[in-house]
Amino acid sequence: MKHSALVVSDWLKTPSELRVSPLPEQAFDPESVRVRIVAAGINFADILMVMGKYQVKPPLPFVPGTEFAGVVDQVGSSVSGFKVGDRVFGSSTTGIGAFATSITLQPAPGFLFKIPPFLSFREAAASFIIYPTSWLALVEKGNLKKGEICLVHAAAGGVGSAAVQIAKHLGAIVIGTAGGPEKCAIVKDTLGADYVIDYTKTNWEKEVSKIVSQIRDKPGVDVIYDPVGTFIQDTKCIAWNGRILVVGFAGGNGKIEAVPANRLLLKGASLVGVFWGGSTINENEVVERTWKGIFDFFEHAKLNGKPVRPLLYHGVYHGLNSVSSAMADLGGRKSYGKVIVDISSEKERANL
């Protein structure tokens, strides 16, 4: 079978310029596995990467795509822990290669896992970035405790939705922000946030203060999970000894705010960077703890009769040709939750 991929040979002006090409030959050695890709997740980082605007720029040409789920169809003689037919999800160690019909990689620790039986291929493809990013932020970096108040921005988005689930698991009181009534309803009714603020209609900082005053006398929230980049406003509603988690800049239109450090000083607050990709390179123990925490979280929820599943956008995207449309919907704020592309056809999936 001939395999295909999206190949970026020069930086694109927009993702609409992506085109399907034959998959470049991939070397297979005794330490490799090959995975037939069934589904792939779409991330803001993927959009930035194909345009050469991401902080990590792969050498050209390259196959973009960070995360995938699929079936192992070839295993090197030196590989243990995986066999042909295993349902797996993960990423290459370089964070690229998922927008293809197959990927060959060495299954480094923390980069390839068997799919839990209660997750579909689409759900697994959605999980590899959002859960470790949010667990790293809230548990390892934010030290979120039971009873603390956690503000989650873009709570209906990919990482935001996972953050709401994890924060509730930790016993926090969760305030979620989202844009529009549909997304607010999802954050409240599907994800279980305690309070929701529609940032398109209100001065959300004042609304946060109003909600906090109903909960306790101490002003401000303890932890702010921010994948949007509203850090100046965050400093207005952070509590004493609070932690602002810098997860991303999805709402900045390419601009990164300069945070007034005096506000951090006056509130004894911390501004903490969260970069899961960097942690996979620099903090092996943290990566191991993070994935153990996530799988324990999944298992605990399943035993309680409420299995954790990622929030998936209802949009349907079939085949590599639809990746650019999926990116457009994500970048245009049309979507909620995680945007997934079905790489394999229904006929191909039936034969896996």
mmCIF file with all atom_site columns, C-alpha atoms in Angstrom, residues 217-346:
data_model
loop_
_atom_site.group_PDB
_atom_site.id
_atom_site.type_symbol
_atom_site.label_atom_id
_atom_site.label_alt_id
_atom_site.label_comp_id
_atom_site.label_asym_id
_atom_site.label_entity_id
_atom_site.label_seq_id
_atom_site.pdbx_PDB_ins_code
_atom_site.Cartn_x
_atom_site.Cartn_y
_atom_site.Cartn_z
_atom_site.occupancy
_atom_site.B_iso_or_equiv
_atom_site.pdbx_formal_charge
_atom_site.auth_seq_id
_atom_site.auth_comp_id
_atom_site.auth_asym_id
_atom_site.auth_atom_id
_atom_site.pdbx_PDB_model_num
ATOM 1   C CA . ASP A 1 217 ? -14.051 36.800 51.917 1.00 0.00 ? 217 ASP A CA 1
ATOM 2   C CA . LYS A 1 218 ? -10.536 36.490 50.462 1.00 0.00 ? 218 LYS A CA 1
ATOM 3   C CA . PRO A 1 219 ? -10.417 38.295 47.079 1.00 0.00 ? 219 PRO A CA 1
ATOM 4   C CA . GLY A 1 220 ? -9.088  36.762 43.884 1.00 0.00 ? 220 GLY A CA 1
ATOM 5   C CA . VAL A 1 221 ? -8.692  33.245 42.533 1.00 0.00 ? 221 VAL A CA 1
ATOM 6   C CA . ASP A 1 222 ? -5.894  30.915 43.578 1.00 0.00 ? 222 ASP A CA 1
ATOM 7   C CA . VAL A 1 223 ? -4.921  29.523 40.190 1.00 0.00 ? 223 VAL A CA 1
ATOM 8   C CA . ILE A 1 224 ? -5.506  30.882 36.670 1.00 0.00 ? 224 ILE A CA 1
ATOM 9   C CA . TYR A 1 225 ? -5.093  28.488 33.751 1.00 0.00 ? 225 TYR A CA 1
ATOM 10  C CA . ASP A 1 226 ? -4.508  30.695 30.700 1.00 0.00 ? 226 ASP A CA 1
ATOM 11  C CA . PRO A 1 227 ? -3.997  29.246 27.199 1.00 0.00 ? 227 PRO A CA 1
ATOM 12  C CA . VAL A 1 228 ? -5.279  32.505 25.655 1.00 0.00 ? 228 VAL A CA 1
ATOM 13  C CA . GLY A 1 229 ? -2.757  35.127 26.769 1.00 0.00 ? 229 GLY A CA 1
ATOM 14  C CA . THR A 1 230 ? -4.799  37.601 28.848 1.00 0.00 ? 230 THR A CA 1
ATOM 15  C CA . PHE A 1 231 ? -2.108  37.906 31.485 1.00 0.00 ? 231 PHE A CA 1
ATOM 16  C CA . ILE A 1 232 ? -2.466  41.616 32.236 1.00 0.00 ? 232 ILE A CA 1
ATOM 17  C CA . GLN A 1 233 ? -6.130  41.083 33.099 1.00 0.00 ? 233 GLN A CA 1
ATOM 18  C CA . ASP A 1 234 ? -5.198  37.921 35.018 1.00 0.00 ? 234 ASP A CA 1
ATOM 19  C CA . THR A 1 235 ? -3.049  39.959 37.392 1.00 0.00 ? 235 THR A CA 1
ATOM 20  C CA . LYS A 1 236 ? -6.132  41.980 38.355 1.00 0.00 ? 236 LYS A CA 1
ATOM 21  C CA . CYS A 1 237 ? -8.021  38.981 39.709 1.00 0.00 ? 237 CYS A CA 1
ATOM 22  C CA . ILE A 1 238 ? -5.298  36.712 41.110 1.00 0.00 ? 238 ILE A CA 1
ATOM 23  C CA . ALA A 1 239 ? -5.325  36.101 44.879 1.00 0.00 ? 239 ALA A CA 1
ATOM 24  C CA . TRP A 1 240 ? -2.474  36.580 47.323 1.00 0.00 ? 240 TRP A CA 1
ATOM 25  C CA . ASN A 1 241 ? 0.080   33.808 46.644 1.00 0.00 ? 241 ASN A CA 1
ATOM 26  C CA . GLY A 1 242 ? -1.852  32.940 43.496 1.00 0.00 ? 242 GLY A CA 1
ATOM 27  C CA . ARG A 1 243 ? -0.405  31.166 40.476 1.00 0.00 ? 243 ARG A CA 1
ATOM 28  C CA . ILE A 1 244 ? -0.977  32.316 36.887 1.00 0.00 ? 244 ILE A CA 1
ATOM 29  C CA . LEU A 1 245 ? -0.203  29.468 34.494 1.00 0.00 ? 245 LEU A CA 1
ATOM 30  C CA . VAL A 1 246 ? 1.113   30.546 31.087 1.00 0.00 ? 246 VAL A CA 1
ATOM 31  C CA . VAL A 1 247 ? -0.172  27.765 28.839 1.00 0.00 ? 247 VAL A CA 1
ATOM 32  C CA . GLY A 1 248 ? -0.363  29.547 25.495 1.00 0.00 ? 248 GLY A CA 1
ATOM 33  C CA . PHE A 1 249 ? -1.186  32.620 23.438 1.00 0.00 ? 249 PHE A CA 1
ATOM 34  C CA . ALA A 1 250 ? -4.131  31.458 21.333 1.00 0.00 ? 250 ALA A CA 1
ATOM 35  C CA . GLY A 1 251 ? -5.961  34.782 21.591 1.00 0.00 ? 251 GLY A CA 1
ATOM 36  C CA . GLY A 1 252 ? -3.082  37.139 21.029 1.00 0.00 ? 252 GLY A CA 1
ATOM 37  C CA . ASN A 1 253 ? -3.094  37.336 17.204 1.00 0.00 ? 253 ASN A CA 1
ATOM 38  C CA . GLY A 1 254 ? 0.659   36.953 17.283 1.00 0.00 ? 254 GLY A CA 1
ATOM 39  C CA . LYS A 1 255 ? 1.164   39.450 20.122 1.00 0.00 ? 255 LYS A CA 1
ATOM 40  C CA . ILE A 1 256 ? 2.516   38.475 23.534 1.00 0.00 ? 256 ILE A CA 1
ATOM 41  C CA . GLU A 1 257 ? 1.634   40.709 26.458 1.00 0.00 ? 257 GLU A CA 1
ATOM 42  C CA . ALA A 1 258 ? 4.192   42.415 28.671 1.00 0.00 ? 258 ALA A CA 1
ATOM 43  C CA . VAL A 1 259 ? 3.019   41.612 32.194 1.00 0.00 ? 259 VAL A CA 1
ATOM 44  C CA . PRO A 1 260 ? 3.226   44.372 34.854 1.00 0.00 ? 260 PRO A CA 1
ATOM 45  C CA . ALA A 1 261 ? 5.582   42.751 37.346 1.00 0.00 ? 261 ALA A CA 1
ATOM 46  C CA . ASN A 1 262 ? 4.595   45.158 40.117 1.00 0.00 ? 262 ASN A CA 1
ATOM 47  C CA . ARG A 1 263 ? 1.182   43.495 40.339 1.00 0.00 ? 263 ARG A CA 1
ATOM 48  C CA . LEU A 1 264 ? 2.814   40.127 40.856 1.00 0.00 ? 264 LEU A CA 1
ATOM 49  C CA . LEU A 1 265 ? 4.964   41.606 43.614 1.00 0.00 ? 265 LEU A CA 1
ATOM 50  C CA . LEU A 1 266 ? 2.057   43.299 45.391 1.00 0.00 ? 266 LEU A CA 1
ATOM 51  C CA . LYS A 1 267 ? 0.065   40.072 45.420 1.00 0.00 ? 267 LYS A CA 1
ATOM 52  C CA . GLY A 1 268 ? 2.944   37.693 46.103 1.00 0.00 ? 268 GLY A CA 1
ATOM 53  C CA . ALA A 1 269 ? 1.808   35.940 42.942 1.00 0.00 ? 269 ALA A CA 1
ATOM 54  C CA . SER A 1 270 ? 3.699   33.708 40.535 1.00 0.00 ? 270 SER A CA 1
ATOM 55  C CA . LEU A 1 271 ? 3.669   33.666 36.750 1.00 0.00 ? 271 LEU A CA 1
ATOM 56  C CA . VAL A 1 272 ? 4.569   30.109 35.739 1.00 0.00 ? 272 VAL A CA 1
ATOM 57  C CA . GLY A 1 273 ? 5.411   28.863 32.255 1.00 0.00 ? 273 GLY A CA 1
ATOM 58  C CA . VAL A 1 274 ? 3.882   25.570 31.124 1.00 0.00 ? 274 VAL A CA 1
ATOM 59  C CA . PHE A 1 275 ? 5.496   23.884 28.107 1.00 0.00 ? 275 PHE A CA 1
ATOM 60  C CA . TRP A 1 276 ? 4.747   20.180 27.902 1.00 0.00 ? 276 TRP A CA 1
ATOM 61  C CA . GLY A 1 277 ? 7.066   19.702 24.931 1.00 0.00 ? 277 GLY A CA 1
ATOM 62  C CA . GLY A 1 278 ? 9.939   21.176 26.915 1.00 0.00 ? 278 GLY A CA 1
ATOM 63  C CA . SER A 1 279 ? 9.168   18.982 29.902 1.00 0.00 ? 279 SER A CA 1
ATOM 64  C CA . THR A 1 280 ? 9.373   15.839 27.746 1.00 0.00 ? 280 THR A CA 1
ATOM 65  C CA . ILE A 1 281 ? 12.958  16.831 26.922 1.00 0.00 ? 281 ILE A CA 1
ATOM 66  C CA . ASN A 1 282 ? 14.108  18.144 30.288 1.00 0.00 ? 282 ASN A CA 1
ATOM 67  C CA . GLU A 1 283 ? 12.073  16.439 33.021 1.00 0.00 ? 283 GLU A CA 1
ATOM 68  C CA . ASN A 1 284 ? 11.796  12.673 32.628 1.00 0.00 ? 284 ASN A CA 1
ATOM 69  C CA . GLU A 1 285 ? 10.552  12.160 36.184 1.00 0.00 ? 285 GLU A CA 1
ATOM 70  C CA . VAL A 1 286 ? 7.864   14.797 35.754 1.00 0.00 ? 286 VAL A CA 1
ATOM 71  C CA . VAL A 1 287 ? 6.742   13.180 32.499 1.00 0.00 ? 287 VAL A CA 1
ATOM 72  C CA . GLU A 1 288 ? 6.475   9.785  34.209 1.00 0.00 ? 288 GLU A CA 1
ATOM 73  C CA . ARG A 1 289 ? 4.512   11.241 37.136 1.00 0.00 ? 289 ARG A CA 1
ATOM 74  C CA . THR A 1 290 ? 2.241   13.142 34.780 1.00 0.00 ? 290 THR A CA 1
ATOM 75  C CA . TRP A 1 291 ? 1.263   10.123 32.695 1.00 0.00 ? 291 TRP A CA 1
ATOM 76  C CA . LYS A 1 292 ? 0.830   7.971  35.794 1.00 0.00 ? 292 LYS A CA 1
ATOM 77  C CA . GLY A 1 293 ? -1.441  10.641 37.238 1.00 0.00 ? 293 GLY A CA 1
ATOM 78  C CA . ILE A 1 294 ? -3.470  10.807 34.040 1.00 0.00 ? 294 ILE A CA 1
ATOM 79  C CA . PHE A 1 295 ? -3.970  7.056  33.734 1.00 0.00 ? 295 PHE A CA 1
ATOM 80  C CA . ASP A 1 296 ? -4.852  6.838  37.446 1.00 0.00 ? 296 ASP A CA 1
ATOM 81  C CA . PHE A 1 297 ? -7.330  9.665  36.864 1.00 0.00 ? 297 PHE A CA 1
ATOM 82  C CA . PHE A 1 298 ? -8.872  7.739  33.962 1.00 0.00 ? 298 PHE A CA 1
ATOM 83  C CA . GLU A 1 299 ? -9.042  4.537  36.019 1.00 0.00 ? 299 GLU A CA 1
ATOM 84  C CA . HIS A 1 300 ? -10.529 6.267  39.063 1.00 0.00 ? 300 HIS A CA 1
ATOM 85  C CA . ALA A 1 301 ? -13.248 7.875  36.940 1.00 0.00 ? 301 ALA A CA 1
ATOM 86  C CA . LYS A 1 302 ? -14.025 4.573  35.208 1.00 0.00 ? 302 LYS A CA 1
ATOM 87  C CA . LEU A 1 303 ? -14.371 2.730  38.530 1.00 0.00 ? 303 LEU A CA 1
ATOM 88  C CA . ASN A 1 304 ? -16.784 5.448  39.674 1.00 0.00 ? 304 ASN A CA 1
ATOM 89  C CA . GLY A 1 305 ? -18.938 4.765  36.636 1.00 0.00 ? 305 GLY A CA 1
ATOM 90  C CA . LYS A 1 306 ? -18.073 8.062  34.953 1.00 0.00 ? 306 LYS A CA 1
ATOM 91  C CA . PRO A 1 307 ? -15.252 7.412  32.463 1.00 0.00 ? 307 PRO A CA 1
ATOM 92  C CA . VAL A 1 308 ? -13.307 10.532 31.477 1.00 0.00 ? 308 VAL A CA 1
ATOM 93  C CA . ARG A 1 309 ? -13.507 11.320 27.797 1.00 0.00 ? 309 ARG A CA 1
ATOM 94  C CA . PRO A 1 310 ? -12.126 14.300 25.913 1.00 0.00 ? 310 PRO A CA 1
ATOM 95  C CA . LEU A 1 311 ? -14.578 16.864 24.596 1.00 0.00 ? 311 LEU A CA 1
ATOM 96  C CA . LEU A 1 312 ? -14.729 16.398 20.814 1.00 0.00 ? 312 LEU A CA 1
ATOM 97  C CA . TYR A 1 313 ? -15.960 18.969 18.318 1.00 0.00 ? 313 TYR A CA 1
ATOM 98  C CA . HIS A 1 314 ? -18.885 17.705 16.278 1.00 0.00 ? 314 HIS A CA 1
ATOM 99  C CA . GLY A 1 315 ? -17.364 18.752 12.947 1.00 0.00 ? 315 GLY A CA 1
ATOM 100 C CA . VAL A 1 316 ? -16.575 15.913 10.539 1.00 0.00 ? 316 VAL A CA 1
ATOM 101 C CA . TYR A 1 317 ? -13.249 15.908 8.702  1.00 0.00 ? 317 TYR A CA 1
ATOM 102 C CA . HIS A 1 318 ? -12.339 12.935 6.499  1.00 0.00 ? 318 HIS A CA 1
ATOM 103 C CA . GLY A 1 319 ? -8.935  12.403 4.972  1.00 0.00 ? 319 GLY A CA 1
ATOM 104 C CA . LEU A 1 320 ? -5.744  14.409 4.740  1.00 0.00 ? 320 LEU A CA 1
ATOM 105 C CA . ASN A 1 321 ? -7.354  16.875 2.335  1.00 0.00 ? 321 ASN A CA 1
ATOM 106 C CA . SER A 1 322 ? -9.628  18.044 5.158  1.00 0.00 ? 322 SER A CA 1
ATOM 107 C CA . VAL A 1 323 ? -6.807  19.013 7.547  1.00 0.00 ? 323 VAL A CA 1
ATOM 108 C CA . SER A 1 324 ? -6.717  22.581 6.209  1.00 0.00 ? 324 SER A CA 1
ATOM 109 C CA . SER A 1 325 ? -10.478 22.947 6.808  1.00 0.00 ? 325 SER A CA 1
ATOM 110 C CA . ALA A 1 326 ? -10.090 21.605 10.315 1.00 0.00 ? 326 ALA A CA 1
ATOM 111 C CA . MET A 1 327 ? -7.291  24.100 10.957 1.00 0.00 ? 327 MET A CA 1
ATOM 112 C CA . ALA A 1 328 ? -9.456  26.929 9.612  1.00 0.00 ? 328 ALA A CA 1
ATOM 113 C CA . ASP A 1 329 ? -12.305 26.037 11.978 1.00 0.00 ? 329 ASP A CA 1
ATOM 114 C CA . LEU A 1 330 ? -9.935  25.830 14.944 1.00 0.00 ? 330 LEU A CA 1
ATOM 115 C CA . GLY A 1 331 ? -8.117  29.043 14.090 1.00 0.00 ? 331 GLY A CA 1
ATOM 116 C CA . GLY A 1 332 ? -11.393 30.861 13.406 1.00 0.00 ? 332 GLY A CA 1
ATOM 117 C CA . ARG A 1 333 ? -12.813 29.981 16.853 1.00 0.00 ? 333 ARG A CA 1
ATOM 118 C CA . LYS A 1 334 ? -15.651 28.049 15.199 1.00 0.00 ? 334 LYS A CA 1
ATOM 119 C CA . SER A 1 335 ? -14.894 24.846 17.078 1.00 0.00 ? 335 SER A CA 1
ATOM 120 C CA . TYR A 1 336 ? -15.039 23.760 20.683 1.00 0.00 ? 336 TYR A CA 1
ATOM 121 C CA . GLY A 1 337 ? -13.200 20.956 22.455 1.00 0.00 ? 337 GLY A CA 1
ATOM 122 C CA . LYS A 1 338 ? -10.763 19.022 20.340 1.00 0.00 ? 338 LYS A CA 1
ATOM 123 C CA . VAL A 1 339 ? -10.817 19.004 16.539 1.00 0.00 ? 339 VAL A CA 1
ATOM 124 C CA . ILE A 1 340 ? -10.076 15.567 15.076 1.00 0.00 ? 340 ILE A CA 1
ATOM 125 C CA . VAL A 1 341 ? -9.436  14.451 11.503 1.00 0.00 ? 341 VAL A CA 1
ATOM 126 C CA . ASP A 1 342 ? -10.286 10.888 10.480 1.00 0.00 ? 342 ASP A CA 1
ATOM 127 C CA . ILE A 1 343 ? -7.238  9.930  8.431  1.00 0.00 ? 343 ILE A CA 1
ATOM 128 C CA . SER A 1 344 ? -8.400  6.430  7.460  1.00 0.00 ? 344 SER A CA 1
ATOM 129 C CA . SER A 1 345 ? -11.597 5.800  5.531  1.00 0.00 ? 345 SER A CA 1
ATOM 130 C CA . GLU A 1 346 ? -14.458 3.818  7.089  1.00 0.00 ? 346 GLU A CA 1
#
